[in-house]
CSV table of C-alpha atoms and ligand atoms in Angstrom, one decimal:
chain,number,residue,atom,x,y,z
A,7,MET,CA,79.1,129.8,50.1
A,8,ASP,CA,81.3,127.2,48.8
A,9,THR,CA,82.7,124.0,50.4
A,10,ALA,CA,86.2,124.9,48.9
A,11,PRO,CA,88.1,124.8,52.2
A,12,LEU,CA,87.0,121.2,52.8
A,13,LEU,CA,87.6,120.2,49.2
A,14,SER,CA,91.2,121.3,49.6
A,15,LEU,CA,91.6,118.3,52.0
A,16,PRO,CA,93.3,115.4,50.3
A,17,ASN,CA,90.9,112.5,49.1
A,18,LEU,CA,87.6,114.7,49.7
A,19,SER,CA,87.0,115.6,46.2
A,20,ASP,CA,87.7,112.0,45.0
A,21,ASP,CA,85.2,110.8,47.8
A,22,LEU,CA,82.4,113.1,46.9
A,23,ALA,CA,82.6,111.9,43.2
A,24,ARG,CA,82.2,108.3,44.6
A,25,LEU,CA,79.3,109.5,46.6
A,26,GLU,CA,77.2,110.3,43.3
A,27,PRO,CA,76.6,106.8,42.1
A,28,GLU,CA,75.9,105.7,45.8
A,29,LEU,CA,73.2,108.4,46.2
A,30,ARG,CA,71.4,107.3,42.9
A,31,GLU,CA,71.8,103.5,43.9
A,32,ALA,CA,70.3,104.2,47.4
A,33,VAL,CA,67.1,105.7,45.9
A,34,ARG,CA,66.6,103.1,43.1
A,35,SER,CA,63.3,101.1,43.1
A,36,GLY,CA,63.1,99.7,39.9
A,37,ASP,CA,59.9,101.7,39.2
A,38,PRO,CA,60.9,104.2,36.3
A,39,PHE,CA,58.5,106.8,37.4
A,40,LEU,CA,59.5,106.8,41.1
A,41,ASP,CA,63.3,106.7,39.9
A,42,GLU,CA,62.8,109.8,37.9
A,43,VAL,CA,61.2,111.7,40.6
A,44,THR,CA,63.6,110.7,43.4
A,45,THR,CA,66.7,111.3,41.3
A,46,HIS,CA,65.3,114.8,40.2
A,47,LEU,CA,67.1,116.9,42.6
A,48,ILE,CA,70.0,114.5,42.9
A,49,ALA,CA,70.7,115.2,39.4
A,50,ALA,CA,70.1,118.8,39.7
A,51,GLY,CA,73.3,119.2,41.9
A,52,GLY,CA,73.4,121.0,45.2
A,53,LYS,CA,76.5,121.7,47.3
A,54,ARG,CA,76.5,118.3,49.1
A,55,LEU,CA,77.5,120.2,52.3
A,56,ARG,CA,76.2,117.5,54.7
A,57,PRO,CA,78.0,114.8,52.9
A,58,CYS,CA,81.1,117.0,52.8
A,59,LEU,CA,80.9,117.4,56.6
A,60,ALA,CA,80.4,113.7,57.1
A,61,LEU,CA,83.1,112.6,54.9
A,62,ALA,CA,85.6,115.0,56.2
A,63,SER,CA,84.9,114.1,59.7
A,64,ALA,CA,85.1,110.5,58.9
A,65,THR,CA,88.4,110.6,56.9
A,66,LEU,CA,89.9,113.7,58.2
A,67,GLY,CA,91.0,113.9,54.6
A,68,ARG,CA,93.7,111.6,55.3
A,69,ARG,CA,92.4,108.5,53.7
A,70,ARG,CA,89.9,107.2,51.2
A,71,ALA,CA,86.3,106.8,52.4
A,72,THR,CA,85.1,103.4,53.3
A,73,THR,CA,81.8,102.2,52.3
A,74,GLU,CA,80.3,102.9,55.6
A,75,ASP,CA,81.5,106.5,55.5
A,76,LEU,CA,80.0,106.8,52.1
A,77,LEU,CA,76.6,105.3,53.3
A,78,GLY,CA,76.6,107.6,56.3
A,79,ALA,CA,77.3,110.5,53.9
A,80,VAL,CA,74.3,109.2,51.7
A,81,ALA,CA,71.9,108.9,54.7
A,82,VAL,CA,72.3,112.5,55.7
A,83,GLU,CA,71.9,113.8,52.2
A,84,LEU,CA,68.9,111.7,51.7
A,85,VAL,CA,67.2,113.2,54.9
A,86,HIS,CA,68.2,116.7,53.6
A,87,LEU,CA,66.6,116.0,50.2
A,88,ALA,CA,63.4,114.7,51.8
A,89,SER,CA,63.2,118.0,53.7
A,90,LEU,CA,63.5,119.8,50.5
A,91,TYR,CA,60.8,117.8,48.9
A,92,HIS,CA,58.5,118.5,51.7
A,93,ASP,CA,59.6,122.2,52.3
A,94,ASP,CA,58.9,123.0,48.8
A,95,VAL,CA,55.3,121.5,49.1
A,96,MET,CA,54.9,123.7,52.2
A,97,ASP,CA,56.1,126.8,50.5
A,98,ASP,CA,54.4,126.2,47.0
A,99,ALA,CA,58.1,126.7,45.5
A,100,LEU,CA,58.5,126.4,41.8
A,101,VAL,CA,62.1,126.3,41.6
A,102,ARG,CA,64.9,124.2,43.6
A,103,ARG,CA,68.5,123.7,42.7
A,104,ASN,CA,67.6,125.8,39.4
A,105,VAL,CA,65.2,123.3,38.1
A,106,ASP,CA,61.5,122.7,38.7
A,107,SER,CA,60.8,121.7,42.0
A,108,VAL,CA,59.2,118.4,42.7
A,109,ASN,CA,56.0,119.7,43.5
A,110,ALA,CA,55.8,122.1,40.6
A,111,ARG,CA,56.6,119.3,38.0
A,112,TRP,CA,54.6,116.3,39.5
A,113,GLY,CA,52.3,117.7,42.2
A,114,ASN,CA,52.1,117.8,46.0
A,115,LEU,CA,51.2,114.4,46.4
A,116,VAL,CA,54.0,112.9,44.6
A,117,ALA,CA,56.5,115.3,46.0
A,118,ILE,CA,55.3,114.1,49.8
A,119,VAL,CA,55.3,110.5,49.1
A,120,ALA,CA,58.6,110.6,47.2
A,121,GLY,CA,60.1,112.7,50.0
A,122,ASP,CA,58.7,109.8,52.3
A,123,PHE,CA,60.5,107.3,50.1
A,124,LEU,CA,63.9,109.2,50.5
A,125,LEU,CA,63.4,109.1,54.2
A,126,ALA,CA,62.7,105.3,54.2
A,127,ARG,CA,65.7,104.8,52.2
A,128,SER,CA,67.9,106.9,54.5
A,129,ALA,CA,66.5,104.9,57.5
A,130,GLU,CA,67.4,101.8,56.0
A,131,ILE,CA,70.9,102.7,55.3
A,132,ALA,CA,71.3,104.3,58.8
A,133,ALA,CA,69.9,100.9,60.4
A,134,SER,CA,72.6,99.0,58.3
A,135,LEU,CA,75.3,101.2,60.1
A,136,GLY,CA,74.1,100.3,63.4
A,137,THR,CA,71.7,101.4,66.2
A,138,GLU,CA,73.4,104.4,67.4
A,139,ILE,CA,73.6,106.0,63.9
A,140,ALA,CA,69.9,104.8,63.3
A,141,GLY,CA,68.7,106.4,66.6
A,142,LEU,CA,70.7,109.6,66.1
A,143,LEU,CA,69.2,110.1,62.5
A,144,ALA,CA,65.6,109.4,63.9
A,145,ASN,CA,66.2,111.9,66.7
A,146,THR,CA,67.6,114.5,64.0
A,147,LEU,CA,64.5,113.8,61.9
A,148,GLY,CA,62.2,114.7,64.8
A,149,GLN,CA,64.4,118.1,65.6
A,150,LEU,CA,63.9,118.9,61.9
A,151,CYS,CA,60.1,118.4,61.9
A,152,GLN,CA,59.9,120.3,65.5
A,153,GLY,CA,61.9,123.4,64.0
A,154,GLN,CA,59.7,123.4,60.9
A,155,VAL,CA,56.4,123.0,62.9
A,156,THR,CA,57.5,125.7,65.4
A,157,GLU,CA,58.2,128.0,62.4
A,158,VAL,CA,55.0,127.3,60.7
A,159,HIS,CA,53.2,127.7,63.8
A,160,GLY,CA,54.8,131.1,64.7
A,161,ALA,CA,54.2,132.6,61.2
A,162,PHE,CA,53.4,136.3,61.0
A,163,SER,CA,53.7,136.6,64.8
A,164,THR,CA,55.4,139.7,65.8
A,165,ALA,CA,55.8,138.4,69.3
A,166,ARG,CA,58.4,135.8,68.2
A,167,THR,CA,61.5,136.3,70.4
A,168,GLU,CA,65.1,136.0,69.7
A,169,GLY,CA,65.1,133.0,71.8
A,170,GLU,CA,62.4,131.2,69.8
A,171,TYR,CA,64.1,132.2,66.5
A,172,LEU,CA,67.5,130.6,67.6
A,173,ARG,CA,65.7,127.3,68.7
A,174,THR,CA,63.9,127.0,65.6
A,175,ILE,CA,67.0,127.4,63.3
A,176,GLU,CA,68.8,124.9,65.8
A,177,GLY,CA,66.1,122.3,64.9
A,178,LYS,CA,65.5,123.0,61.2
A,179,THR,CA,69.0,123.5,60.1
A,180,ALA,CA,71.6,123.1,62.8
A,181,ALA,CA,70.6,119.6,64.0
A,182,LEU,CA,71.4,117.8,60.6
A,183,MET,CA,74.5,119.7,60.1
A,184,SER,CA,75.7,118.5,63.6
A,185,THR,CA,74.4,114.9,63.0
A,186,SER,CA,76.3,115.0,59.6
A,187,CYS,CA,79.7,115.6,61.5
A,188,ARG,CA,78.8,113.1,64.2
A,189,ILE,CA,77.8,110.4,61.7
A,190,GLY,CA,80.9,110.8,59.9
A,191,ALA,CA,83.0,110.8,63.2
A,192,LEU,CA,81.4,107.6,64.2
A,193,THR,CA,81.7,105.6,60.7
A,194,GLY,CA,85.3,106.9,60.9
A,195,GLY,CA,85.8,105.3,64.2
A,196,LEU,CA,87.1,108.3,66.0
A,197,GLU,CA,87.5,108.6,69.9
A,198,ARG,CA,84.4,110.0,71.8
A,199,PRO,CA,86.0,113.3,72.6
A,200,GLU,CA,86.8,113.9,69.0
A,201,VAL,CA,83.2,112.8,68.0
A,202,ASP,CA,81.8,115.2,70.5
A,203,VAL,CA,84.0,118.2,69.3
A,204,LEU,CA,83.1,117.5,65.7
A,205,THR,CA,79.4,117.3,66.6
A,206,ARG,CA,79.7,120.8,68.5
A,207,PHE,CA,81.3,122.2,65.3
A,208,GLY,CA,78.6,120.9,63.1
A,209,ARG,CA,76.0,122.7,65.4
A,210,CYS,CA,77.7,126.0,65.4
A,211,PHE,CA,78.3,125.8,61.7
A,212,GLY,CA,74.8,125.1,61.0
A,213,MET,CA,73.5,128.1,63.2
A,214,LEU,CA,75.8,130.3,61.2
A,215,PHE,CA,74.7,128.9,58.0
A,216,GLN,CA,70.9,129.7,58.7
A,217,LEU,CA,71.7,133.2,60.2
A,218,ARG,CA,73.7,134.0,57.0
A,219,ASP,CA,70.7,132.8,54.8
A,220,ASP,CA,68.4,134.9,56.8
A,221,ILE,CA,70.7,138.0,56.6
A,222,LEU,CA,71.0,137.4,52.8
A,223,ASP,CA,67.2,137.0,52.4
A,224,VAL,CA,67.1,140.7,53.5
A,225,VAL,CA,70.3,142.2,52.0
A,226,ALA,CA,71.0,140.4,48.8
A,227,SER,CA,69.2,141.0,45.5
A,228,GLU,CA,67.2,138.7,43.5
A,229,GLU,CA,70.1,137.9,41.1
A,230,GLU,CA,72.2,137.1,43.9
A,231,LEU,CA,69.7,135.0,45.6
A,232,GLY,CA,68.4,133.3,42.5
A,233,LYS,CA,64.9,133.9,44.2
A,234,PRO,CA,62.8,136.8,45.1
A,235,ALA,CA,64.5,138.9,48.1
A,236,GLY,CA,62.5,139.1,51.2
A,237,GLN,CA,60.7,135.9,50.8
A,238,ASP,CA,60.8,135.2,54.4
A,239,LEU,CA,59.2,138.3,55.2
A,240,ALA,CA,56.5,137.6,52.7
A,241,GLU,CA,55.6,134.1,54.2
A,242,GLY,CA,55.6,135.7,57.7
A,243,ILE,CA,58.8,134.0,58.7
A,244,TYR,CA,60.3,136.8,60.9
A,245,THR,CA,64.0,136.0,61.1
A,246,LEU,CA,66.5,137.7,63.6
A,247,PRO,CA,67.2,140.7,61.3
A,248,VAL,CA,63.5,141.5,61.0
A,249,LEU,CA,62.9,140.8,64.7
A,250,LEU,CA,65.9,143.2,65.8
A,251,ALA,CA,64.6,146.0,63.3
A,252,LEU,CA,61.0,145.6,64.9
A,253,HIS,CA,62.2,146.2,68.4
A,254,ASP,CA,64.7,149.1,67.1
A,255,PRO,CA,63.1,152.4,68.4
A,256,GLY,CA,64.5,153.8,64.9
A,257,THR,CA,62.8,151.4,62.6
A,258,GLY,CA,60.1,149.5,64.7
A,259,ALA,CA,57.2,152.1,64.3
A,260,GLU,CA,57.5,152.1,60.5
A,261,LEU,CA,58.2,148.3,60.2
A,262,ARG,CA,55.4,147.0,62.7
A,263,PRO,CA,52.3,148.1,60.7
A,264,LEU,CA,53.7,146.1,57.6
A,265,LEU,CA,54.1,142.8,59.8
A,266,GLY,CA,51.4,140.3,61.0
A,267,GLN,CA,49.8,139.7,57.6
A,268,PRO,CA,50.7,138.6,54.0
A,269,LEU,CA,52.4,141.5,52.2
A,270,ASP,CA,51.8,142.6,48.4
A,271,GLN,CA,55.0,143.1,46.4
A,272,PRO,CA,55.4,147.0,47.1
A,273,GLU,CA,55.0,146.4,51.0
A,274,ARG,CA,57.3,143.5,50.8
A,275,GLU,CA,59.9,145.6,49.4
A,276,LYS,CA,59.3,148.5,51.6
A,277,ALA,CA,59.5,146.1,54.7
A,278,ARG,CA,62.8,144.4,53.3
A,279,ALA,CA,64.2,147.9,52.6
A,280,ILE,CA,63.4,149.2,56.3
A,281,VAL,CA,65.1,146.1,57.8
A,282,ALA,CA,68.2,146.2,55.4
A,283,GLY,CA,68.8,149.8,56.0
A,284,SER,CA,68.5,149.5,59.9
A,285,GLY,CA,71.1,148.6,62.4
A,286,ALA,CA,69.6,145.2,62.7
A,287,VAL,CA,71.7,143.5,60.0
A,288,ALA,CA,74.9,144.6,61.7
A,289,ARG,CA,73.4,143.3,65.1
A,290,THR,CA,72.6,140.0,63.4
A,291,VAL,CA,76.2,139.8,62.0
A,292,SER,CA,77.4,140.3,65.7
A,293,THR,CA,74.9,137.5,67.0
A,294,SER,CA,76.6,135.2,63.9
A,295,ARG,CA,80.1,136.1,65.2
A,296,ARG,CA,79.4,134.4,68.5
A,297,PHE,CA,78.8,131.2,66.5
A,298,VAL,CA,81.9,131.9,64.4
A,299,ASP,CA,84.0,132.2,67.5
A,300,GLU,CA,82.3,128.9,68.9
A,301,ALA,CA,82.8,127.0,65.6
A,302,GLU,CA,86.3,128.2,65.5
A,303,GLU,CA,86.9,127.0,69.1
A,304,ALA,CA,85.5,123.6,68.3
A,305,ALA,CA,87.6,123.5,65.1
A,306,ALA,CA,90.7,124.4,67.0
A,307,ALA,CA,90.0,121.4,69.4
A,308,VAL,CA,89.9,118.9,66.5
A,309,GLY,CA,92.9,116.7,66.8
A,310,ASP,CA,93.6,116.8,63.1
A,311,GLN,CA,95.3,120.1,62.4
A,312,ALA,CA,94.7,120.2,58.8
A,313,LEU,CA,90.8,119.2,59.3
A,314,GLY,CA,90.5,121.8,62.1
A,315,ARG,CA,92.1,124.6,60.0
A,316,ALA,CA,89.9,123.6,56.9
A,317,LEU,CA,86.8,123.7,59.3
A,318,GLY,CA,87.8,127.1,60.8
A,319,THR,CA,88.2,128.6,57.3
A,320,LEU,CA,84.8,127.2,56.2
A,321,ALA,CA,83.1,128.7,59.3
A,322,ARG,CA,84.7,132.2,59.0
A,323,SER,CA,84.2,132.3,55.2
A,324,LEU,CA,80.3,132.2,55.8
A,325,LEU,CA,80.2,136.0,56.9
A,326,ASP,CA,82.9,137.3,54.5
A,327,ASP,CA,80.6,138.5,51.8
A,328,ILE,CA,77.8,139.8,54.0
A,329,PRO,CA,77.2,143.6,53.4
A,330,THR,CA,76.3,145.5,56.5
A,331,ALA,CA,73.9,148.4,56.5
A,332,VAL,CA,76.9,150.7,56.2
A,333,ASP,CA,77.7,149.2,53.0
A,334,LEU,CA,74.1,149.2,51.9
A,335,ARG,CA,73.8,153.0,52.3
A,336,ASP,CA,76.7,153.4,49.8
B,7,GRG,C1,60.6,115.3,55.8
B,7,GRG,C2,63.1,115.4,56.7
B,7,GRG,C3,61.9,116.0,56.6
B,7,GRG,C4,61.5,117.1,57.3
B,7,GRG,C5,60.1,117.8,57.5
B,7,GRG,C6,60.1,120.3,55.8
B,7,GRG,C7,60.7,120.1,57.1
B,7,GRG,C8,60.2,119.2,58.2
B,7,GRG,C9,62.0,120.7,57.5
B,7,GRG,C10,62.5,121.7,56.5
B,7,GRG,C11,63.7,121.9,56.9
B,7,GRG,C12,64.6,122.9,55.8
B,7,GRG,C13,64.1,123.0,54.6
B,7,GRG,C14,65.5,123.7,56.5
B,7,GRG,C15,66.2,124.6,55.6
B,7,GRG,C16,67.5,123.9,55.5
B,7,GRG,C17,68.5,124.5,54.4
B,7,GRG,C18,69.4,125.6,55.0
B,7,GRG,C19,68.4,124.2,53.2
B,7,GRG,C20,69.4,124.7,52.0
B,7,GRG,O1,70.5,123.9,52.2
B,7,GRG,P1,71.8,123.9,51.2
B,7,GRG,O2,72.1,125.5,50.9
B,7,GRG,O3,71.0,123.3,49.8
B,7,GRG,O4,72.8,123.1,51.7
B,7,GRG,P2,71.6,122.4,48.6
B,7,GRG,O5,70.6,122.6,47.5
B,7,GRG,O6,72.9,123.2,48.4
B,7,GRG,O7,71.9,121.2,49.3
């Protein structure tokens, strides 16, 4: 996915360029080793999706971002970065943003404490933006942790329900997207109804973003993903396509014996192929369309038409390149 629809708004590309030195400055400690660790993934890039949402919400693309707008965008990206540092420890990941993960390069202890440092800096910045933003970000951090704990706790459980799945992705992904829009709308001084509508857009967009990620994990190739396909399956994270294939009379019986325990490579590929070839992908796309509709509804209610159009296009674009089971059989 790319952020082109938002970047087409006037000022946004310039504001994102101005964000980069602010991000580095925000994590500077004066300790050369800590600075190297905390800037590792900042230097590696990433889409800067959450800052994009915050800056677009703040400025509507109509003016240059203020220092407060930029700091709000920095605060949300730092929480995201910290979550990546910690997530990579939990997953024993080797690569992130096409470079060595922090844990792979410096070990788990450094990755955890450096992640904590990023959170501390984010909290300090949020506090400088006022109690509402500080409270909002702290609450969001709690939601991220809750989503992640629920996911870890439910790993390898074939009893996971669709409702549990949706609640988990709301916590681990949608909450921060929603808060990114909200913080932007707050630093931008928008009226309350506008703040709320952008918050709603961010939540639906985040749900959609994670659903897309989870579909791609079963249908995309290793080259397209930049990581092995079926990784969630291997880790026992049974996402919506997997749960739907499990409860499908056509595929459930074949899939069930493979789940509930760690899989070796051939079994993981077999499970992935069962899910990818089932109707579960198309049904997950249908569920995702509900969030596209909701996101579009929120985008249409945004007072600024250019921003509303850009947000609507961004949300729709997320499902554009997803192959369905019919394409996969070709
Ligand atoms: C320490 C903040 C913190 C949280 C602890 C580890 C954890 C609890 C939560 C993990 C949440 C997590 C990693 C969710 C997945 C979020 C996600 C969709 C990541 C990928 O985002 P992109 O594609 O990445 O925007 P880039 O690299 O482009 O920024």
